[in-house]
Amino acid sequence: MEACHTVIDQYRRTIRLLAAKRNACTVTYRLPREILSEIMWNALDHRGSYGLSALERVCRHWRDVALGTPKLWSSVIATSDMHVCVQKTLLARAKQVPLYVDIALTDNPDPIQHGRATLRLLLSNITRIRQLHLTLSEQSMKTLQDLFPSPVTAPQLRSLVLSLGRDHAHVLPMFNLDMLPALTKVIIRSSEYHVNRLLPSVTSSNITIFEMASPGRRVRCIVSSEGLRTALRAMPRLEHLTLKDSLLPTNLILTPSNDPIHLPNVRILDIESSLLTLIWTLDNIHILASAVVTFTYTMDSWELEAGRHTELRDRVTTFLLSEMTDKLRHQKNPLRAAFWDAQQELYTGTVYPDTVYRMRLWIGPEVELSQASSGRAITMVLRGGSVMGYSGKLWESLPLNRVHVLTLRCGGPAYINLSQWKSFQQCLKRMESVETLRFVDWSPESLAHGNVLLWPGKSKGQFVFPRLRELELRGMPAGKVSKKWSWKQQSNTALNGGGSDKDPWPSRGSEVLRRTLTMWEVKRGPLERISLINCDFSTKQIGWFGLRTSIVKFRDATN
């Protein structure tokens, strides 16, 4: 029996030796500790550092790297299912590195004592906290005020996110500007908590990023007009301003301010959902012409504030036409517009959760959509296909009648869905001053199926764009059309230009384009010029079109 135990021990030693040699041959074992720890840091998920605890059980090398890297344990996300003992372990492993703390406390799931212990433990280390996110219920706000009745020093705090409950009686006295020297980012989210008393303690001249939101479908005023003005005036270095949802009183009387707030460093201004907030912003804030201004139009924009569209048209017109050059000032219709499918800008996956379109109005020369305009510009984001059915009033509230150049980018299935909304047809009807129409990255079959130039105009018997002089096609491919279009089945629809079973659409792109342009010319009359830029069609194919309109081919847009 003793001999058997001896042999077993020898085998075990051999197994351990082989395992050590195997680990030495693995890629991760040969990685320097610094690189492996950085890979581990980038593996953080919604659980924060707690989610990395399994790394220490992979092998001895991983355990040594994980426990020897304090940064890996600096992200503490405290929820109702995390025991205080776990929080203490993370703090101990993080040693003295800066902390990234997210505390989410709600009334029902959290025992009061658990919430108190969490707040006391984590916020007692506020001198080490670099980023702090507090989600506080009514009870936890009271607990926080009891635990920290006076301001605390947070020398490393750079980012503060407050998601507040319904309590109106507590002001969170732990925050004070004099104690927050490094704070540059503030985000406040509240559905009912009135933030007027809180803003003076968290807004200072060091803030460069500021966001305020009132999530939820209930319309609740969370800040007064004067309170918001005072807060913004206290942040002259502001670079990114975001205002979401209905923040201001709905009965607020809007008038352009004689003493606007000058924010010369603002590069990005985002307004979401609330027309009232957008109008107030244009009335009260002065920013540079190069700033990127974006308004996200949602269902709530129309349902809750239907009476604000006339005011919006006046403000948007004034905003866009201000600070024009002398050359543009003499143009009757100086605006440019672009419309495109923006799904790929917002979502990186292959399946998009919703349909998103963008429309930009701007002053100045033609620029790529990814670039900022040299003049005033505002971008409308229409999130969700259903919102297109409610956007008719939006078109009426924009100065579309002063647009002289329109760009429609990325024609495809998303655009075809869009073209079926009558509200989008209303949008194009209002652009009666368009002289140049650009189709960028459209296929010939998309152009034929959309049949935009034969859409009805404002007057009976008139087409859209009655002043159209030039048509530009950019980046259009040649070759065979996509099989998925099934021209025979779609030949009797109103959008495809009147094909029939006896006269189906051709299968080659050049023939589809020829038929489309010929049909447009017959029904509308010839244009002054059609430009093909970066298109795949040969000079021979273009000559075969046989149009009265002059066709010019360029290799790129600079010609």
XYZ file of C-alpha atoms in Angstrom:
559
model
C 0.000 0.000 0.000
C 2.845 2.365 0.844
C 4.390 1.725 -2.549
C 1.090 2.628 -4.216
C 0.978 5.970 -2.387
C 4.540 6.674 -3.429
C 3.751 6.042 -7.097
C 0.626 8.229 -6.877
C 2.684 11.085 -5.407
C 5.198 10.731 -8.227
C 2.420 10.934 -10.817
C 0.974 14.006 -9.124
C 4.361 15.735 -9.196
C 4.699 14.826 -12.855
C 1.228 16.227 -13.605
C 2.059 19.485 -11.819
C 5.330 19.737 -13.720
C 3.598 19.146 -17.062
C 0.894 21.677 -16.186
C 3.558 24.260 -15.362
C 5.314 23.596 -18.682
C 1.982 23.822 -20.524
C 1.172 27.152 -18.881
C 4.635 28.416 -19.783
C 3.867 27.684 -23.435
C 0.498 29.492 -23.500
C 0.251 32.913 -25.103
C -1.061 34.631 -21.979
C 1.750 33.252 -19.835
C 4.339 34.759 -22.171
C 2.610 38.144 -22.168
C 4.227 40.815 -19.987
C 2.308 41.458 -16.785
C 1.479 45.002 -17.875
C -0.177 43.848 -21.112
C -2.093 41.015 -19.439
C -3.378 43.360 -16.738
C -4.511 45.832 -19.406
C -6.412 43.038 -21.183
C -8.071 42.164 -17.888
C -9.004 45.817 -17.325
C -10.680 45.982 -20.722
C -12.734 42.899 -19.802
C -14.760 44.921 -17.287
C -18.524 44.602 -17.735
C -21.622 45.960 -15.987
C -20.528 44.294 -12.724
C -17.349 46.352 -12.512
C -14.323 44.893 -10.729
C -16.511 42.279 -9.039
C -16.849 40.585 -12.427
C -13.066 40.062 -12.543
C -12.971 37.944 -9.392
C -13.025 34.761 -11.492
C -9.663 35.701 -13.029
C -7.808 34.838 -9.840
C -9.005 31.231 -10.130
C -7.736 30.562 -13.666
C -4.132 29.849 -12.716
C -1.442 31.048 -10.360
C 0.024 33.435 -12.945
C -3.341 35.093 -13.582
C -3.981 35.328 -9.860
C -0.609 36.992 -9.264
C -1.247 39.495 -12.059
C -4.823 40.229 -10.950
C -4.034 40.688 -7.263
C -0.872 42.615 -8.093
C -2.741 45.199 -10.193
C -4.747 47.514 -7.894
C -6.355 49.273 -10.856
C -8.345 46.119 -11.677
C -10.262 46.428 -8.406
C -10.966 50.162 -8.589
C -14.366 49.935 -10.338
C -16.924 49.410 -7.575
C -20.543 49.035 -8.708
C -22.631 48.691 -5.558
C -26.156 47.343 -5.975
C -28.611 45.586 -3.692
C -27.102 42.161 -4.426
C -23.532 43.136 -3.464
C -22.702 42.535 0.191
C -20.723 45.165 2.058
C -17.977 42.594 2.686
C -17.402 42.366 -1.072
C -17.131 46.155 -1.271
C -14.522 46.110 1.512
C -12.524 43.459 -0.352
C -12.507 45.525 -3.552
C -11.406 48.652 -1.681
C -8.593 46.737 0.014
C -7.344 45.270 -3.270
C -7.516 48.677 -4.982
C -5.077 50.017 -2.365
C -4.532 53.738 -3.047
C -5.412 54.007 -6.770
C -8.278 56.320 -7.843
C -11.732 54.754 -7.558
C -14.629 54.582 -10.016
C -17.754 54.184 -7.894
C -21.342 53.543 -8.986
C -23.920 53.292 -6.182
C -27.473 52.318 -7.171
C -29.917 52.351 -4.246
C -33.695 52.051 -4.617
C -36.394 51.902 -1.952
C -37.931 48.455 -2.258
C -35.162 45.878 -2.845
C -32.610 47.454 -0.508
C -32.860 47.112 3.234
C -32.331 50.514 4.793
C -29.341 49.351 6.818
C -27.665 47.871 3.732
C -28.000 51.187 1.898
C -26.662 53.112 4.887
C -23.650 50.803 5.214
C -22.901 51.053 1.490
C -23.060 54.851 1.458
C -20.963 55.154 4.616
C -18.264 52.745 3.431
C -17.828 53.952 -0.148
C -18.317 57.686 0.313
C -15.965 57.708 3.282
C -13.331 57.071 0.612
C -14.434 60.043 -1.503
C -10.934 61.531 -1.407
C -9.916 58.626 -3.675
C -12.954 58.690 -5.983
C -12.355 59.955 -9.527
C -15.763 59.099 -11.017
C -18.932 58.914 -8.927
C -22.398 57.841 -10.060
C -25.158 58.010 -7.447
C -28.628 56.588 -8.129
C -30.622 57.623 -5.086
C -34.179 56.887 -4.023
C -36.121 59.109 -1.653
C -34.967 57.085 1.363
C -31.327 56.906 0.281
C -31.250 60.681 -0.285
C -32.366 61.166 3.311
C -29.757 58.659 4.478
C -27.038 60.453 2.526
C -27.978 63.779 4.085
C -27.868 62.224 7.560
C -24.465 60.615 6.976
C -22.860 63.664 5.350
C -24.595 66.788 6.689
C -21.711 69.050 5.672
C -19.478 69.370 2.581
C -16.738 66.803 2.045
C -13.458 67.228 0.202
C -13.146 65.323 -3.075
C -9.830 66.448 -4.588
C -9.748 63.762 -7.321
C -13.423 63.796 -8.354
C -13.635 64.602 -12.077
C -17.005 63.163 -13.078
C -20.241 63.306 -11.070
C -23.488 61.640 -12.221
C -26.593 62.073 -10.060
C -29.781 60.096 -10.761
C -32.218 61.430 -8.192
C -35.531 60.227 -6.784
C -38.717 62.096 -5.902
C -37.605 63.708 -2.651
C -37.912 67.507 -2.713
C -36.744 68.178 0.839
C -33.059 67.267 0.653
C -30.288 69.178 -1.081
C -27.304 66.799 -0.709
C -25.116 69.131 1.387
C -22.048 66.912 0.945
C -21.316 68.638 -2.381
C -19.728 72.079 -2.404
C -17.794 73.814 -5.169
C -14.887 74.722 -2.917
C -14.370 71.034 -2.156
C -14.469 69.847 -5.820
C -11.416 71.433 -7.479
C -10.993 68.775 -10.205
C -14.664 68.380 -11.219
C -15.136 68.882 -14.984
C -18.151 66.691 -15.848
C -21.624 66.839 -14.290
C -24.707 64.825 -15.305
C -28.021 65.243 -13.482
C -31.012 62.998 -14.177
C -34.261 63.477 -12.314
C -37.894 62.799 -13.130
C -39.320 64.923 -10.301
C -36.581 66.285 -8.038
C -36.284 70.067 -8.492
C -32.585 70.782 -8.976
C -32.537 74.566 -8.500
C -31.019 74.236 -5.029
C -28.521 71.606 -6.139
C -27.087 73.337 -9.216
C -25.074 76.054 -7.409
C -23.132 73.387 -5.505
C -22.020 71.397 -8.581
C -21.604 73.990 -11.365
C -18.400 75.988 -11.586
C -16.047 77.539 -14.113
C -14.116 74.245 -14.387
C -17.044 72.300 -15.869
C -16.559 71.362 -19.539
C -19.306 68.704 -19.907
C -22.806 69.238 -18.535
C -25.963 67.185 -19.047
C -29.421 67.468 -17.549
C -32.300 65.083 -18.235
C -35.797 64.348 -16.975
C -36.454 60.737 -18.057
C -39.951 59.284 -18.172
C -43.123 60.202 -20.027
C -44.500 62.365 -17.216
C -43.929 66.061 -17.803
C -42.347 67.468 -14.662
C -40.518 70.761 -14.348
C -37.187 70.075 -12.626
C -35.531 73.464 -13.099
C -36.663 77.056 -13.554
C -35.598 79.213 -16.467
C -33.600 81.529 -14.223
C -32.053 78.590 -12.360
C -30.805 77.076 -15.617
C -29.536 80.454 -16.837
C -27.590 80.963 -13.607
C -26.058 77.492 -13.810
C -24.969 77.890 -17.439
C -23.538 81.335 -16.798
C -21.380 79.786 -14.052
C -19.780 77.418 -16.610
C -17.990 79.658 -19.167
C -15.568 76.864 -20.161
C -18.392 74.526 -21.154
C -17.590 72.470 -24.268
C -20.402 69.899 -24.442
C -23.945 70.772 -23.340
C -26.794 68.224 -23.384
C -30.378 68.998 -22.337
C -32.873 66.127 -22.570
C -36.611 65.839 -22.100
C -38.978 68.387 -20.568
C -36.906 70.289 -18.018
C -38.613 73.675 -17.923
C -42.159 74.735 -16.963
C -44.521 73.907 -19.824
C -46.317 77.262 -19.476
C -43.076 79.207 -19.856
C -43.406 82.304 -22.050
C -40.529 82.249 -24.517
C -38.891 85.455 -25.721
C -35.384 86.054 -27.109
C -33.109 87.249 -24.320
C -31.538 90.692 -24.426
C -28.716 89.340 -22.262
C -27.801 85.935 -23.752
C -25.357 83.576 -22.081
C -22.095 83.542 -24.040
C -20.514 80.092 -24.197
C -17.644 80.533 -26.671
C -16.102 77.110 -25.988
C -19.185 74.995 -26.704
C -18.423 72.597 -29.545
C -21.430 70.274 -29.155
C -24.983 71.226 -28.189
C -27.473 68.339 -27.936
C -31.184 68.893 -27.290
C -33.499 65.866 -27.093
C -37.298 65.554 -27.252
C -38.373 68.949 -25.961
C -39.194 71.700 -28.446
C -39.593 74.026 -25.483
C -36.009 73.350 -24.378
C -34.710 73.841 -27.922
C -36.464 77.188 -28.314
C -35.306 78.300 -24.853
C -31.726 77.359 -25.735
C -31.764 79.307 -28.997
C -33.261 82.283 -27.127
C -30.826 82.330 -24.226
C -27.480 80.887 -25.344
C -24.968 82.352 -27.777
C -22.431 79.902 -29.226
C -19.928 80.025 -32.055
C -21.065 79.309 -35.596
C -18.814 76.231 -35.750
C -20.624 74.471 -32.870
C -22.480 71.252 -33.742
C -26.149 71.644 -32.779
C -28.341 68.510 -32.729
C -32.031 68.152 -31.912
C -33.539 64.675 -31.486
C -37.203 64.628 -32.508
C -39.326 61.999 -30.740
C -42.999 61.177 -30.306
C -43.109 63.326 -27.170
C -41.913 66.355 -29.149
C -45.220 66.468 -30.999
C -47.638 65.026 -28.447
C -46.614 67.257 -25.552
C -45.745 70.537 -27.241
C -47.843 70.856 -30.361
C -48.190 74.606 -29.983
C -44.472 75.420 -30.095
C -43.767 74.875 -33.798
C -44.386 78.425 -34.975
C -41.992 79.759 -32.351
C -39.435 77.169 -33.383
C -39.480 78.270 -37.038
C -38.687 81.856 -36.080
C -35.853 80.850 -33.743
C -34.246 78.339 -36.112
C -34.358 80.855 -38.959
C -32.769 83.542 -36.805
C -30.140 81.112 -35.519
C -29.123 79.857 -38.964
C -29.082 83.234 -40.682
C -27.092 85.009 -37.981
C -23.392 85.691 -38.542
C -23.615 85.190 -42.319
C -20.894 86.479 -44.611
C -21.677 89.467 -46.823
C -21.796 87.180 -49.873
C -24.389 84.874 -48.325
C -26.367 87.767 -46.907
C -27.340 88.818 -50.420
C -28.712 85.366 -51.275
C -32.445 85.014 -50.902
C -32.208 81.281 -50.199
C -28.794 80.598 -48.601
C -29.578 77.323 -46.816
C -28.361 73.837 -47.657
C -30.013 70.630 -46.453
C -28.992 66.976 -46.258
C -31.037 63.918 -45.344
C -29.581 60.495 -44.604
C -30.054 57.165 -42.851
C -28.003 57.400 -39.643
C -28.313 53.868 -38.256
C -24.672 52.971 -38.851
C -23.520 56.106 -37.023
C -25.312 55.097 -33.822
C -25.156 51.294 -33.789
C -22.151 49.083 -34.400
C -23.980 45.744 -34.650
C -25.563 44.266 -37.742
C -29.109 44.409 -36.355
C -30.326 47.888 -35.522
C -32.921 48.300 -32.777
C -34.639 51.161 -34.536
C -34.679 53.300 -37.650
C -32.817 56.593 -37.345
C -32.711 59.422 -39.865
C -30.855 62.711 -39.736
C -31.551 65.996 -41.441
C -29.063 68.853 -41.386
C -29.686 72.485 -42.264
C -26.685 74.753 -42.594
C -25.170 77.908 -44.029
C -21.977 77.855 -46.063
C -20.209 75.634 -48.595
C -20.837 71.959 -49.246
C -19.121 69.662 -46.722
C -19.086 65.962 -45.959
C -21.746 64.915 -43.456
C -19.016 63.757 -41.068
C -17.471 67.234 -41.064
C -18.620 70.360 -39.265
C -19.968 73.202 -41.360
C -18.060 76.480 -41.433
C -21.336 78.329 -40.860
C -24.359 77.894 -38.644
C -25.837 74.382 -38.720
C -28.501 72.383 -36.917
C -29.113 68.645 -37.240
C -32.493 67.043 -36.631
C -32.440 63.395 -35.491
C -35.635 61.437 -36.126
C -35.422 58.299 -34.019
C -37.868 55.508 -34.836
C -39.748 54.876 -38.062
C -43.098 55.592 -36.422
C -42.033 59.122 -35.554
C -42.122 59.974 -39.261
C -45.884 59.782 -39.097
C -45.890 62.629 -36.573
C -43.254 64.894 -38.085
C -45.459 66.931 -40.409
C -45.483 69.878 -38.011
C -41.709 69.696 -37.729
C -41.307 70.430 -41.436
C -43.642 73.403 -41.074
C -41.515 74.737 -38.242
C -38.256 74.726 -40.237
C -37.233 77.271 -42.911
C -37.201 74.614 -45.639
C -38.486 77.093 -48.204
C -35.067 78.810 -48.105
C -33.077 75.687 -49.043
C -31.401 75.903 -52.452
C -29.256 72.719 -52.343
C -30.548 69.350 -51.077
C -28.502 66.170 -50.590
C -30.160 62.761 -50.183
C -27.572 60.221 -49.077
C -27.519 56.410 -48.965
C -30.631 55.355 -50.815
C -31.743 51.814 -50.017
C -34.407 49.841 -48.168
C -34.367 52.288 -45.239
C -35.041 55.165 -47.602
C -37.786 53.294 -49.449
C -39.540 52.766 -46.119
C -39.134 56.461 -45.467
C -40.510 57.459 -48.856
C -43.828 55.815 -47.999
C -44.434 58.300 -45.176
C -46.557 61.189 -46.393
C -44.818 63.426 -43.870
C -41.507 63.024 -45.737
C -43.237 63.949 -48.965
C -44.485 67.043 -47.139
C -40.888 67.798 -46.206
C -39.769 67.807 -49.837
C -42.836 69.784 -50.914
C -41.768 72.649 -48.687
C -38.388 72.867 -50.438
C -39.752 74.720 -53.436
C -36.547 76.795 -53.783
C -34.197 73.837 -54.360
C -32.098 74.381 -57.486
C -29.535 71.586 -57.044
C -30.483 68.056 -55.964
C -27.778 65.541 -55.054
C -28.177 61.773 -54.732
C -25.103 60.362 -52.952
C -24.331 56.611 -52.855
C -27.609 55.591 -54.462
C -27.995 52.585 -56.724
C -29.877 53.020 -60.026
C -32.718 50.794 -58.798
C -33.106 52.845 -55.603
C -33.303 56.001 -57.680
C -35.935 54.432 -59.939
C -37.956 52.947 -57.119
C -38.008 56.178 -55.118
C -38.922 58.216 -58.205
C -38.490 61.380 -56.133
C -38.615 63.912 -58.958
C -42.169 62.884 -59.865
C -43.587 63.364 -56.386
C -46.383 65.948 -56.261
C -45.509 69.510 -55.290
C -47.363 72.115 -53.248
C -49.581 73.254 -56.107
C -51.946 71.020 -58.037
C -50.323 69.555 -61.146
C -46.862 70.609 -59.974
C -43.909 68.371 -59.109
C -41.561 68.808 -56.154
C -38.617 71.165 -56.652
C -40.238 73.355 -59.330
C -37.042 75.469 -59.604
C -34.702 72.501 -60.032
C -31.855 73.253 -62.461
C -29.179 70.649 -61.763
C -29.183 66.987 -60.771
C -26.040 65.405 -59.283
C -25.476 61.658 -58.957
C -22.466 60.726 -56.813
C -20.954 57.308 -56.220
C -23.555 55.410 -58.248
C -22.540 51.842 -59.204
C -23.139 50.232 -62.593
C -23.577 46.532 -63.338
C -26.637 44.407 -62.665
C -29.303 45.527 -60.254
C -29.901 43.608 -57.043
C -32.064 40.506 -57.419
C -33.922 41.242 -54.199
C -35.748 44.119 -55.836
C -38.014 41.739 -57.811
C -38.962 44.303 -60.413
C -41.773 42.258 -61.909
C -43.636 42.068 -58.603
C -43.102 45.755 -57.913
C -43.822 46.958 -61.426
C -47.351 48.155 -60.644
C -46.498 50.231 -57.567
C -46.801 53.981 -57.651
C -43.162 54.486 -56.673
C -41.285 52.673 -59.408
C -42.114 54.780 -62.421
C -44.951 52.878 -64.018
C -43.409 49.621 -65.185
C -45.674 46.744 -66.152
C -45.470 43.022 -66.816
C -45.321 43.726 -70.553
C -42.699 46.401 -70.074
C -40.606 45.317 -67.043
C -37.640 47.214 -65.747
C -34.273 46.171 -67.222
C -31.697 44.250 -65.212
C -28.610 46.402 -65.815
C -27.900 49.546 -63.831
C -27.113 51.734 -66.850
C -30.417 50.784 -68.501
C -32.343 51.432 -65.275
C -30.739 54.869 -64.939
C -31.420 55.698 -68.595
C -35.090 54.787 -68.265
C -35.460 56.760 -65.026
C -33.815 59.932 -66.352
C -35.759 59.697 -69.618
C -39.047 59.358 -67.738
C -38.201 62.369 -65.559
C -37.249 64.477 -68.568
C -40.433 63.591 -70.467
C -42.701 64.512 -67.556
C -40.784 67.452 -66.056
C -38.889 68.808 -69.029
C -35.100 69.002 -69.441
C -32.798 70.351 -66.728
C -29.788 72.562 -67.305
C -27.320 69.838 -66.345
C -26.944 66.331 -64.931
C -23.585 65.657 -63.264
C -22.191 62.158 -62.694
C -19.452 62.258 -60.045
C -17.448 59.158 -59.138
C -19.951 56.992 -61.002
C -19.092 53.751 -62.810
C -20.800 54.576 -66.115
C -18.656 54.908 -69.232
C -18.775 57.812 -71.654
C -20.312 55.460 -74.233
C -23.140 54.498 -71.873
C -23.811 58.143 -71.048
C -24.002 59.035 -74.743
C -26.511 56.220 -75.253
C -28.946 57.848 -72.783
C -30.129 60.229 -75.525
C -31.327 63.020 -73.208
C -31.818 66.652 -74.112
C -30.251 67.606 -70.792
C -26.468 67.990 -70.896
C -24.703 65.208 -68.944
C -21.260 65.899 -67.516
C -19.066 63.208 -65.952
C -16.483 64.010 -63.270
C -13.983 61.662 -61.688
C -14.378 63.267 -58.260
C -16.291 66.028 -56.540
C -13.414 68.513 -56.805
C -13.816 68.944 -60.568
